[in-house]
Each structure stands twice: as C-alpha cells, then as structure tokens.
mmCIF file of C-alpha atoms in Angstrom:
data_model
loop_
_atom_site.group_PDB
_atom_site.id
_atom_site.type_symbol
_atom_site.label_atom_id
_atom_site.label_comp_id
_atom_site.label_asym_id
_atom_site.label_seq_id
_atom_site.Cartn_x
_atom_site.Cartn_y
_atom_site.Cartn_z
ATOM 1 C CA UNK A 1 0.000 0.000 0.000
ATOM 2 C CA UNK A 2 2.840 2.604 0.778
ATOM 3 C CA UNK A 3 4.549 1.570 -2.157
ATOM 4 C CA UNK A 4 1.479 2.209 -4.155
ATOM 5 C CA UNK A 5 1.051 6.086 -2.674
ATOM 6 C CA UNK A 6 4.918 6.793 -3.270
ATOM 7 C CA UNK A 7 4.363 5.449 -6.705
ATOM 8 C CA UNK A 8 0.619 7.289 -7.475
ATOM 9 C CA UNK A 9 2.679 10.600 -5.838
ATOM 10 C CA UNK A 10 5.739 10.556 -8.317
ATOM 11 C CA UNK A 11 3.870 9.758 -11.111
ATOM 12 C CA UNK A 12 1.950 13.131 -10.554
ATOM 13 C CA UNK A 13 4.623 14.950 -10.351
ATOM 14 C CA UNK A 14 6.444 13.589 -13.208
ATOM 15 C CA UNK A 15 3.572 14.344 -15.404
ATOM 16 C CA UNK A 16 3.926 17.879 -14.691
ATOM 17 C CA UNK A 17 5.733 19.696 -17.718
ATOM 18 C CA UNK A 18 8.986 21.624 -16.890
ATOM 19 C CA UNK A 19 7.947 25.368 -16.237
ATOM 20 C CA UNK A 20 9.166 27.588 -18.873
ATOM 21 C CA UNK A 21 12.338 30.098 -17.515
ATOM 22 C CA UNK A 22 11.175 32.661 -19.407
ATOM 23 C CA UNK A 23 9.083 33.300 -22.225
ATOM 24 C CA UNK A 24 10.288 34.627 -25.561
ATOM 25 C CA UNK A 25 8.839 38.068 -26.510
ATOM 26 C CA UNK A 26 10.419 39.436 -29.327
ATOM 27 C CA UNK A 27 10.249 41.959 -32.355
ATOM 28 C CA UNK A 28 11.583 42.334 -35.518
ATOM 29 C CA UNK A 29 13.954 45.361 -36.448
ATOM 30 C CA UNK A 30 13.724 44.826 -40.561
ATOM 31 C CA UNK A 31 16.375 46.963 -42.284
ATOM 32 C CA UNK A 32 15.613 45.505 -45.966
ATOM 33 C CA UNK A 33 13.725 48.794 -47.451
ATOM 34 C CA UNK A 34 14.759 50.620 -44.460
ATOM 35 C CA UNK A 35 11.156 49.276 -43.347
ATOM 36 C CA UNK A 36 11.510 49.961 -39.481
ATOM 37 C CA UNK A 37 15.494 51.217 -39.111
ATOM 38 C CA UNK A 38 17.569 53.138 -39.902
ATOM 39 C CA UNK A 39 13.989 55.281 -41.560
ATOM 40 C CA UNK A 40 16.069 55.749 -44.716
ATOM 41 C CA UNK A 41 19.490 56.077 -45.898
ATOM 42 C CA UNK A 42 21.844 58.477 -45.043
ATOM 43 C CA UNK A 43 21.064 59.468 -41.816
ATOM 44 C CA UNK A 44 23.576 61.240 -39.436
ATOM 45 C CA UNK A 45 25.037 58.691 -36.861
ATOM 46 C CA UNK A 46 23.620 60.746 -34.202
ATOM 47 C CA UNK A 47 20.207 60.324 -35.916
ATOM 48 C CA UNK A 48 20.626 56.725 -36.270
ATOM 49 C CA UNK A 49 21.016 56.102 -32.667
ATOM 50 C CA UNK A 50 18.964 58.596 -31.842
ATOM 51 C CA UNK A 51 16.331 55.918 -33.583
ATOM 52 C CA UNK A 52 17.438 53.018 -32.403
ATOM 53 C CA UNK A 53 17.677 54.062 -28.875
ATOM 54 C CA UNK A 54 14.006 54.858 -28.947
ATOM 55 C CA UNK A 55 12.790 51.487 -30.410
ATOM 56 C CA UNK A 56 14.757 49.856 -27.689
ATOM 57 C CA UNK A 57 12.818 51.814 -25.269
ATOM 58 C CA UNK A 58 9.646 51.390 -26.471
ATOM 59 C CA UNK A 59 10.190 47.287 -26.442
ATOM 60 C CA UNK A 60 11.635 47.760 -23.193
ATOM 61 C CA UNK A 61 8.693 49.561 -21.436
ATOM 62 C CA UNK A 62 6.143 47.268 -23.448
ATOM 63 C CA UNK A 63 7.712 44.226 -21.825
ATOM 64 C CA UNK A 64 9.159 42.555 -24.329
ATOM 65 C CA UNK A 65 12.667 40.343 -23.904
ATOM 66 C CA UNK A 66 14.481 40.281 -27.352
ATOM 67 C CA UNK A 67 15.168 41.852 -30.640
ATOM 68 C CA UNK A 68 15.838 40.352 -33.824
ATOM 69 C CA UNK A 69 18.269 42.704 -36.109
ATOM 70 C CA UNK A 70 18.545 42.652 -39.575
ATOM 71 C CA UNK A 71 22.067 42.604 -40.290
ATOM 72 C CA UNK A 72 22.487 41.224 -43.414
ATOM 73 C CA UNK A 73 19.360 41.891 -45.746
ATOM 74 C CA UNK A 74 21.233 41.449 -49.506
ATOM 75 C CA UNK A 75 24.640 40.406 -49.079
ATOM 76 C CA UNK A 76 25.807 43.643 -46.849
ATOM 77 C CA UNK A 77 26.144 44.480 -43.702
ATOM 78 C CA UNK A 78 25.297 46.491 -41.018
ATOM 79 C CA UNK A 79 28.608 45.820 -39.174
ATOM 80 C CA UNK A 80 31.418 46.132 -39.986
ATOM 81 C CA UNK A 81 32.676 43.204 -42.317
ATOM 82 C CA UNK A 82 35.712 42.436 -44.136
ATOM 83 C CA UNK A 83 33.127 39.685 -46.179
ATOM 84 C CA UNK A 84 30.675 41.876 -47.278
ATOM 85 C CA UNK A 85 30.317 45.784 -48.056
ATOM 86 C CA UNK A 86 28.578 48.336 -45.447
ATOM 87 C CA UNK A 87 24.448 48.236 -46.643
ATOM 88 C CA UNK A 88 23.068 50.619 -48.980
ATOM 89 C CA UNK A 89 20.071 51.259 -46.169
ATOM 90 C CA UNK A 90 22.378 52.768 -43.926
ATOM 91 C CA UNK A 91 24.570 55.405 -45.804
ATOM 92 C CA UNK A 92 22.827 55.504 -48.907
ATOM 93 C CA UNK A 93 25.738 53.998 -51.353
ATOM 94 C CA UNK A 94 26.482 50.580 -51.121
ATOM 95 C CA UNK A 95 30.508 50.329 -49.724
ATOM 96 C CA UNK A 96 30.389 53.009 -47.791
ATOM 97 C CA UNK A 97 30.770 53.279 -43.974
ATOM 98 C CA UNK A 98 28.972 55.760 -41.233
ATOM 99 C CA UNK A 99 31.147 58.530 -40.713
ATOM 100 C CA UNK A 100 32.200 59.471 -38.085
ATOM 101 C CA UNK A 101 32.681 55.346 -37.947
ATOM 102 C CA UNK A 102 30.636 52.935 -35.532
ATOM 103 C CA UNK A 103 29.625 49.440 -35.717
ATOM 104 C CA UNK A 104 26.011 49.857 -35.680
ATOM 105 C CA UNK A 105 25.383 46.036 -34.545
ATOM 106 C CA UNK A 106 27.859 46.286 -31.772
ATOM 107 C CA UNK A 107 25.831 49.762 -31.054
ATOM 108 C CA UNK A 108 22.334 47.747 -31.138
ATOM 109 C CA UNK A 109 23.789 44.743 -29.477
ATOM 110 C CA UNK A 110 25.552 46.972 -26.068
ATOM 111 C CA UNK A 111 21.764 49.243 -26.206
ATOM 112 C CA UNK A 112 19.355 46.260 -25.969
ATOM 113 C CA UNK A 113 21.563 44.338 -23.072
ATOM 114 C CA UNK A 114 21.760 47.178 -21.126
ATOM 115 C CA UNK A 115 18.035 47.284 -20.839
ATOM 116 C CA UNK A 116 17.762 43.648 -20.428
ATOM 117 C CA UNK A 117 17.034 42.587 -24.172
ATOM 118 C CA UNK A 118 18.459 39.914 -26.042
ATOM 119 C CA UNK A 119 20.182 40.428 -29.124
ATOM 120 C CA UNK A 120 19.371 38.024 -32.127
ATOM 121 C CA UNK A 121 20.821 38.910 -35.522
ATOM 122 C CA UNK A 122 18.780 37.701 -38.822
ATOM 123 C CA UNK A 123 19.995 37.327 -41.920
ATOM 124 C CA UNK A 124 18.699 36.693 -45.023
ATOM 125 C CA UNK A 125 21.422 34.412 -46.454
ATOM 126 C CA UNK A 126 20.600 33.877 -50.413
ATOM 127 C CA UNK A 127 19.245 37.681 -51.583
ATOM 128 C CA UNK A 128 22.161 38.987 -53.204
ATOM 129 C CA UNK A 129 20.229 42.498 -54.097
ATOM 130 C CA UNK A 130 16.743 43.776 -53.392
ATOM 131 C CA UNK A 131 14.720 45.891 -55.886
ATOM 132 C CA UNK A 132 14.729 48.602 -53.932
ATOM 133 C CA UNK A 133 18.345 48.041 -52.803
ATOM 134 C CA UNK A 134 19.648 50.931 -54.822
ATOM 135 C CA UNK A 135 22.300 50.630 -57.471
ATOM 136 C CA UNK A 136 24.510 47.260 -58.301
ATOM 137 C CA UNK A 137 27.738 48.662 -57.029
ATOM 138 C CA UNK A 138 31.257 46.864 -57.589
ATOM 139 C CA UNK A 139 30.966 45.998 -54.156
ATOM 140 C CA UNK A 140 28.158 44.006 -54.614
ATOM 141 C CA UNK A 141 28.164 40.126 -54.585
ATOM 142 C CA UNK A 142 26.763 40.376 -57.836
ATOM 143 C CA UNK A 143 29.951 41.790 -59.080
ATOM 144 C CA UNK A 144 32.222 40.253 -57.000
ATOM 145 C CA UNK A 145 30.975 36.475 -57.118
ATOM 146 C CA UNK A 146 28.799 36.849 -60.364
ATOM 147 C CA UNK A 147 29.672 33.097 -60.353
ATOM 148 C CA UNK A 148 27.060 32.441 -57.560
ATOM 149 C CA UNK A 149 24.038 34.896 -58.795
ATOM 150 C CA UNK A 150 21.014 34.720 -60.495
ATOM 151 C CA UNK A 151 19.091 37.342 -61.986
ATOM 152 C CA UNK A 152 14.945 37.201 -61.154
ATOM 153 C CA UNK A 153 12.725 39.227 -63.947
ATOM 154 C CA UNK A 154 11.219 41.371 -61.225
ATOM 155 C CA UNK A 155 14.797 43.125 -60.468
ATOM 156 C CA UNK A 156 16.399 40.734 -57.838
ATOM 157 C CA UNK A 157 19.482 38.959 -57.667
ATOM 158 C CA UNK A 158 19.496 35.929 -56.225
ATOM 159 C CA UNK A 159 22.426 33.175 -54.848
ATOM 160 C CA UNK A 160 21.880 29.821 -55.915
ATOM 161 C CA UNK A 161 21.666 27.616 -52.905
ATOM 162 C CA UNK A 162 22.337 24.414 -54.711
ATOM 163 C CA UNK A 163 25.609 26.034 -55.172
ATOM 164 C CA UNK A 164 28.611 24.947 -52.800
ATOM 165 C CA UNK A 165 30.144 28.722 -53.117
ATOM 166 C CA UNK A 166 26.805 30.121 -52.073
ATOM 167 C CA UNK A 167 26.973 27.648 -48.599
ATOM 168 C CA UNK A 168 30.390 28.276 -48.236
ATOM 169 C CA UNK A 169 30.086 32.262 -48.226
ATOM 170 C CA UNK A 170 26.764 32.142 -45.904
ATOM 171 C CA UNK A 171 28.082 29.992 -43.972
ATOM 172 C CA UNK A 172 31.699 32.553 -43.678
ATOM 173 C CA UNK A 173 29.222 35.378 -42.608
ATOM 174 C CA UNK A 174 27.495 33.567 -40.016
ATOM 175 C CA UNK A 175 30.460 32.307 -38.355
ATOM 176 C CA UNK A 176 32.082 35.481 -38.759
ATOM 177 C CA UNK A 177 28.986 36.866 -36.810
ATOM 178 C CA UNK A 178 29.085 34.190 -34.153
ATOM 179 C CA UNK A 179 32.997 34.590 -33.589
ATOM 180 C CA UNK A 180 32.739 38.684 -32.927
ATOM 181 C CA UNK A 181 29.707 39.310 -31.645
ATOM 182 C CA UNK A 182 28.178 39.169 -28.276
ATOM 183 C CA UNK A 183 24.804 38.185 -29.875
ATOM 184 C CA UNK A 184 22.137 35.752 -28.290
ATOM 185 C CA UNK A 185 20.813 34.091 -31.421
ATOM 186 C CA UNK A 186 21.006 33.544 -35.032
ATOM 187 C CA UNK A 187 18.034 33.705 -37.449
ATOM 188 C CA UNK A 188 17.833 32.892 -41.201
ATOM 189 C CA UNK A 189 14.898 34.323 -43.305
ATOM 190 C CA UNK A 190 14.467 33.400 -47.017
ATOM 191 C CA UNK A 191 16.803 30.591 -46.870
ATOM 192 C CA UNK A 192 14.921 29.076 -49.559
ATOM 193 C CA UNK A 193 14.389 29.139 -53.376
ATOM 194 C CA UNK A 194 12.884 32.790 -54.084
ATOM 195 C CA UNK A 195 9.075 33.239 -54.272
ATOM 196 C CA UNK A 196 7.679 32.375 -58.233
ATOM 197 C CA UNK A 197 6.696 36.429 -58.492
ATOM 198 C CA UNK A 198 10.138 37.443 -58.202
ATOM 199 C CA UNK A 199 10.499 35.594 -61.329
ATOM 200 C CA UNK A 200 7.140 35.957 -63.340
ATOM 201 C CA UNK A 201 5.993 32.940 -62.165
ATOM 202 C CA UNK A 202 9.009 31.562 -64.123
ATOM 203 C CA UNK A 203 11.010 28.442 -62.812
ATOM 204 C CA UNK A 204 14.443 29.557 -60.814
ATOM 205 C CA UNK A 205 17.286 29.926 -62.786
ATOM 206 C CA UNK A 206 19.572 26.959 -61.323
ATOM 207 C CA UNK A 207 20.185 24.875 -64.798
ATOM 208 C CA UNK A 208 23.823 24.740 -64.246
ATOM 209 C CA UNK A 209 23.721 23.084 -60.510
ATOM 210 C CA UNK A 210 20.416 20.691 -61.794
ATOM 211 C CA UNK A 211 22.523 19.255 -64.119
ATOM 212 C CA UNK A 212 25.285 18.496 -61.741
ATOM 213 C CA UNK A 213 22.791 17.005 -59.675
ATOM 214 C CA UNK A 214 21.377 15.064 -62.500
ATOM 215 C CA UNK A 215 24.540 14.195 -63.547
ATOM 216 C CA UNK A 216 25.302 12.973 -59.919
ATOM 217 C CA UNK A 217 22.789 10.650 -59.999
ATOM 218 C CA UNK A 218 20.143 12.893 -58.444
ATOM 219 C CA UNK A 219 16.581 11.437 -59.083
ATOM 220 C CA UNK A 220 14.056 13.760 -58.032
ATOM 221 C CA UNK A 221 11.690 16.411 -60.001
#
C-alpha cells in the first residue's frame, strides 16, 4: 500500500511539464527597405542612434525580452565586415561606412543588453540584391561572385543555394557573426528558393547546378 502512494505521488509529479524560464517576446527590427530602421538612408550617426535608442525603449517599457536585427538583408552588412560591403540602407551607397565610424550592430547589441534585451541577428542568407536596394555597385556580390548569382525578372538577384560557393560564403558570414559578436541568437529568413513572383511565375534559374545534380545521380523532379 505505501509503495502504491509513493508510486501514485511521483507519477503526478512527473507528469507535470517543466515550467518555462522565461518566455520569448520578441520583435523584428527589418532593415531591408529601411522598413523599421535606420527610416532611410543616409542618416547622421547621431540620428541613427537617436532611432534606435528609442525602439529599444519602447520594447523595453512594453515588456518585451528580445530583438531580432537585420544585419544582413542582400549580401551587406550592417557591421562592420571584411566579407561583405557596409548596406546601402544605412549610408545611402552601397561600400560606404557611417562617418564618423561605428559598428552599428555592436551599437544595437551593447543598447538592448543594457536594458535587459536579447540580441538576435537575422539574416537573409541567399538575396544577393533587393529591388529597392539601390544601385549594383562593384561591391556588390553580384559583381564580385557573379559566379554564384542569379538574376529574377522582377529586379532581384538571387544566390543559388544548390551552389557549394553560395553555402560556403553564408556559412563565412554567419560564423564570422558568431565569432565577434556578443549576440544571443542567429536567425535565417528566405533561406529558400525565391518566391515564383520574383520571377514571373518563371522556374528559378539553377540549370547549371540541376545538371550536376542530374549528372550525380540525383533522381528527383
């Protein structure tokens, strides 16, 4: 009987889920378009803290926990990166860093931990440019790894990501990320084949690594 009661008493407990430490309240900060920061390109560095300081304090009085920065929304960064070229969003031409010169992810990064936030970076790791990503520079991945790009009829460039390059650099900037930065979290949006509209509906462009798949003895549609 008293082996039955200890038995009936641990099973209850055991069937008791694991309380959660904390729950996971966060926002995006999307860069691409200069949709919620920096507000466009070009801005002083004053007025891009300025900015970012007060979206940190509105999450922070509205409770939430976390932040998930774009850092990387076509090939570019908002960091400094000896990978890929400082973002057209921030300074308005493609290549070229804040002056006077700051890290703006290091800048988000120190901001949201000293009000308790964690810092997640997201990167979109096969747009190589956006339609509304200004001019193509020489900068751009599309000019300096042409190799690895596809063009989409609706003005995007794309990476292939059947191509081992196209890993192999993604993979560069998010360890490069990881390595240097006292982030809390990594995040990959669009890490698939583009939507069909990009391209008029039109298949992706990836004959080159189908037929080295084909050729490998790849079976599928």
């Amino acid at each position: 009987y008293g082996i039955g009661v200890v038995l009936l008493v641990a099973q209850s407990l055991f069937a008791q889920p694991p309380a959660a430490l904390r729950e996971f309240r966060a926002a995006w900060v999307a860069t691409v378009a200069n949709i919620n920061w920096p507000s466009k390109p070009g801005l002083t560095v004053a007025q891009q803290q300025a900015e970012a300081i007060a979206l940190l304090d509105f999450l922070k009085e509205n409770r939430f926990n976390a932040v998930i920065f774009q850092a990387r929304p076509q090939c570019d960064a908002l960091y400094k990166s000896e990978l890929e070229p400082w973002s057209y969003y921030l300074t308005g031409e493609q290549g070229k860093a804040p002056e006077p010169l700051y890290d703006p992810l290091d800048f988000w990064v120190n901001e949201a931990h000293q009000r308790g936030l964690e810092l997640h970076v997201w990167l979109n790791p096969y747009r190589a440019h956006h339609k509304d990503g200004g001019p193509v520079s020489d900068k751009s991945i599309v000019k300096t790894k042409p190799e690895l790009v596809r063009y989409l009829k609706e003005g995007y460039w794309w990476l292939d990501p059947a191509d081992t390059g196209t890993q192999n650099h993604s993979y560069a900037v998010a360890m490069d990320l990881v390595q240097r930065y006292d982030i809390d979290g990594l995040h990959f949006d669009d890490y698939f084949y583009p939507y069909p509209s990009y391209n008029l509906n039109e298949d992706f462009p990836d004959e080159k690594t189908w037929q080295a798949y084909q050729q490998s003895g790849g079976t599928l549609s």
